[in-house]
Tab-separated table of C-alpha atoms in Angstrom:
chain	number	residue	atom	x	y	z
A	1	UNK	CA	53.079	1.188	24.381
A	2	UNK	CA	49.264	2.159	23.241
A	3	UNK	CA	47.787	2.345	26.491
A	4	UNK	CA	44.609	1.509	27.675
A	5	UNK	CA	42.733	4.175	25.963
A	6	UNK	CA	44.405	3.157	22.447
A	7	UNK	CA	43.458	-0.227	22.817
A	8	UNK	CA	39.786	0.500	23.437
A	9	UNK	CA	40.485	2.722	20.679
A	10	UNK	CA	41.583	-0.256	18.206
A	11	UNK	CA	39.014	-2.764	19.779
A	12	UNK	CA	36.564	-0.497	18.869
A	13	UNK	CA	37.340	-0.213	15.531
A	14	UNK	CA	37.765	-3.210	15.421
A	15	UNK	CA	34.481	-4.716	16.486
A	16	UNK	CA	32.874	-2.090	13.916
A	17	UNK	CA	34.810	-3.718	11.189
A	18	UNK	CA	33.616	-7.338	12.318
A	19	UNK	CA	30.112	-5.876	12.474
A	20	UNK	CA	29.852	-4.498	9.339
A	21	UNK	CA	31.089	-7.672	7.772
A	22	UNK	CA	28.975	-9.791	9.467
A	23	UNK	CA	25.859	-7.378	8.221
A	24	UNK	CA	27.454	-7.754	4.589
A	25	UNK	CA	27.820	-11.046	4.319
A	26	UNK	CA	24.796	-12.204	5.703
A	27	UNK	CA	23.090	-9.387	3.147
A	28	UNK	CA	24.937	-11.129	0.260
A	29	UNK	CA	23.129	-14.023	1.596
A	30	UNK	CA	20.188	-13.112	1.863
A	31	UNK	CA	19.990	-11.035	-1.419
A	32	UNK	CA	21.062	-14.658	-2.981
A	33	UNK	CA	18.158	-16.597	-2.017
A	34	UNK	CA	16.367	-18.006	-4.809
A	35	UNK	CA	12.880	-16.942	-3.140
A	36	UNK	CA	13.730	-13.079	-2.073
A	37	UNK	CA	12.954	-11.030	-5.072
A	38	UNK	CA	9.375	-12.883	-4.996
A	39	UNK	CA	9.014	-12.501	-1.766
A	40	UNK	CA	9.780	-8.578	-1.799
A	41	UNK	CA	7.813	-8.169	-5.102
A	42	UNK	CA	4.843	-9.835	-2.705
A	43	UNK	CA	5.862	-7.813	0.430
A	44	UNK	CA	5.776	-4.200	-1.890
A	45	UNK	CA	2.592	-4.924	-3.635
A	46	UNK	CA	0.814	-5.976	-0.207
A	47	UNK	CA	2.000	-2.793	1.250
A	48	UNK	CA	1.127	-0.688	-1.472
A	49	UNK	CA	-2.717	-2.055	-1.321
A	50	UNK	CA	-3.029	-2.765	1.902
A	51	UNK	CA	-5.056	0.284	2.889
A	52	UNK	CA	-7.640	-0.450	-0.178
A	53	UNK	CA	-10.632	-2.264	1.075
A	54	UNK	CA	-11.315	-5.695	-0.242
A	55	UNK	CA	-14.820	-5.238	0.804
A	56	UNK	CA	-17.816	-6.066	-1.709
A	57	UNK	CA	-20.209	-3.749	-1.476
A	58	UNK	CA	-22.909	-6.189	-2.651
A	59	UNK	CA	-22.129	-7.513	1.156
A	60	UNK	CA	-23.592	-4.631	2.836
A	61	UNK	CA	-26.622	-2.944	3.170
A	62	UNK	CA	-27.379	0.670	1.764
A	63	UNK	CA	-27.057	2.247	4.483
A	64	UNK	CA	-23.748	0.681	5.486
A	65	UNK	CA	-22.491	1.702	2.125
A	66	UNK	CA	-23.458	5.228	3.232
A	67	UNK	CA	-21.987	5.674	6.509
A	68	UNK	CA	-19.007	3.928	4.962
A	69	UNK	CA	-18.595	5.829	2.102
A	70	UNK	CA	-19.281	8.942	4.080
A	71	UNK	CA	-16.352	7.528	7.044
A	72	UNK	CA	-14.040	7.017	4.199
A	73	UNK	CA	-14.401	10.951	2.923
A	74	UNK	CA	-14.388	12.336	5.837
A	75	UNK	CA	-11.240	10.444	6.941
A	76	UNK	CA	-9.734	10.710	3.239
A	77	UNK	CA	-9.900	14.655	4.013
A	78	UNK	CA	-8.380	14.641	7.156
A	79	UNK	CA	-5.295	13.280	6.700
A	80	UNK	CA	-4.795	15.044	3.336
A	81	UNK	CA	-5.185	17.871	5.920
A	82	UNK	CA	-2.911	16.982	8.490
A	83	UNK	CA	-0.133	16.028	5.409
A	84	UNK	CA	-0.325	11.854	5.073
A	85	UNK	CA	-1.442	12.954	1.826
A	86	UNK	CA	-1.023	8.998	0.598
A	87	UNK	CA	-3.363	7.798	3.694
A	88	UNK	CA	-6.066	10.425	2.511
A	89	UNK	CA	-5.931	9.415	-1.321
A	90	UNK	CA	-6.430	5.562	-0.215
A	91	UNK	CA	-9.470	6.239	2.058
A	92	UNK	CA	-10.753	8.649	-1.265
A	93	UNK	CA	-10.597	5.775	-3.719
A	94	UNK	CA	-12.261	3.535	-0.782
A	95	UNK	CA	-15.059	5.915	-1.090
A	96	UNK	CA	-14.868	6.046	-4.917
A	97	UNK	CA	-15.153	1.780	-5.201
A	98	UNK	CA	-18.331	2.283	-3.251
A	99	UNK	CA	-19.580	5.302	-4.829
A	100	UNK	CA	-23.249	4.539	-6.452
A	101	UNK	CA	-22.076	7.778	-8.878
A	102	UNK	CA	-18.373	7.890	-9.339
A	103	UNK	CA	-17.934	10.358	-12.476
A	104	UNK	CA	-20.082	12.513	-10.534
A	105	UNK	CA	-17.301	12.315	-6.961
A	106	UNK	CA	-14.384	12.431	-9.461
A	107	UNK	CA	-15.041	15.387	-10.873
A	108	UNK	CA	-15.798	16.977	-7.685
A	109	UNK	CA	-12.498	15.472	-6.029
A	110	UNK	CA	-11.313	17.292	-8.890
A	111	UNK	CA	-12.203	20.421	-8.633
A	112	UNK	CA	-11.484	20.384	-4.723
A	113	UNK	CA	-8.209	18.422	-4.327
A	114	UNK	CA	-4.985	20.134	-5.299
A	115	UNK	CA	-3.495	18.947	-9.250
A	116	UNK	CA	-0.692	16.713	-7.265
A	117	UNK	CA	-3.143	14.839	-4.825
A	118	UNK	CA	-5.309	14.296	-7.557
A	119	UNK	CA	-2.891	12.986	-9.776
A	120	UNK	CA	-1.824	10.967	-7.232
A	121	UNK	CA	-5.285	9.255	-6.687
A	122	UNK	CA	-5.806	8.963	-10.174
A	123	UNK	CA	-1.993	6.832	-10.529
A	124	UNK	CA	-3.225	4.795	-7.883
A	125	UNK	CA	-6.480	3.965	-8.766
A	126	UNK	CA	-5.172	2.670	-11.994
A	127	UNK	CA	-2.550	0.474	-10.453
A	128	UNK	CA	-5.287	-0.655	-8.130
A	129	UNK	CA	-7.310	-1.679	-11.218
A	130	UNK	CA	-4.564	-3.219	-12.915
A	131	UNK	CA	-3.581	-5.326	-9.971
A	132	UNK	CA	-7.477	-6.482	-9.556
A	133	UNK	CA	-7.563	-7.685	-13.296
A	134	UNK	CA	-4.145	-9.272	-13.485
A	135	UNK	CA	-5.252	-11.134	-10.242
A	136	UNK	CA	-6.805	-14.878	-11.260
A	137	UNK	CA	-8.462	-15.038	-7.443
A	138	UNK	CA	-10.733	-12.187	-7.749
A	139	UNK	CA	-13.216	-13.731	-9.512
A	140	UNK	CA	-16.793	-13.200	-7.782
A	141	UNK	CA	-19.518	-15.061	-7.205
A	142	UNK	CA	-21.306	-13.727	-10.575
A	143	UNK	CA	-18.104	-14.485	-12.411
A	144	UNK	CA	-17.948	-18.267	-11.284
A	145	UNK	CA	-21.705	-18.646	-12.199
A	146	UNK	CA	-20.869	-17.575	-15.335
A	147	UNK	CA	-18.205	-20.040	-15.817
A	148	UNK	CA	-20.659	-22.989	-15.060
């Protein structure tokens, strides 16, 4: 006979095997679903610009805009420091949208930031600008008035 600790043994292994084909077929399932590559394509690209502001700075005072843009370098710094080096870049190209003199904060972001976080920001930035003119919605108010 198997014994009682060889048939916890097998019912072990067992379960595992029913588990893991339970988690595959429902995965097959799900991967199946007319509707889930859209809805990961949406889930990615709200995740990757998620930390980018969507505010207008035509919305805000100048000296909100300041202590913003000021909040948004200093916090942009710190967590390049402490090593969430993609946190940092999206607070640096927060303070870039609402920079009165971006070329200017570029080239000094260039000259401080290492060649890799840089490059980094700069990748970004472009996909951020890509996504904003691909987008129909993002029209603003001048754009509608414009239209009529």
């Amino acid at each position: 006979m198997i014994g009682v600790p060889g048939t916890l043994k097998v019912l072990a292994a067992l379960s595992g095997m029913l588990f893991m084909g339970y988690c595959v077929y429902f995965d097959k399932k799900r991967r199946g679903d007319p509707e889930f590559k859209r809805k990961l394509h949406e889930r990615r690209h709200r995740r990757t610009f998620r930390p980018i502001k969507s505010r207008s700075a035509t919305h805000m005072s100048n000296k909100e805009i300041e202590l913003y843009f000021m909040n948004e370098i200093q916090k942009g710094e710190g967590l390049i420091t402490n090593g969430d080096i993609e946190g940092g870049v999206d607070h640096l190209i927060n303070a870039i949208l609402v920079c009165s003199q971006p070329g200017k904060l570029l080239q000094v972001l260039q000259n401080t930031l290492p060649v890799e976080v840089f490059t980094m920001m700069l990748i970004k930035m472009h996909a951020y600008e890509s996504a904003e003119r691909s987008s129909p919605a993002s029209m603003d108010e001048e754009g509608v008035s414009a239209l009529e």
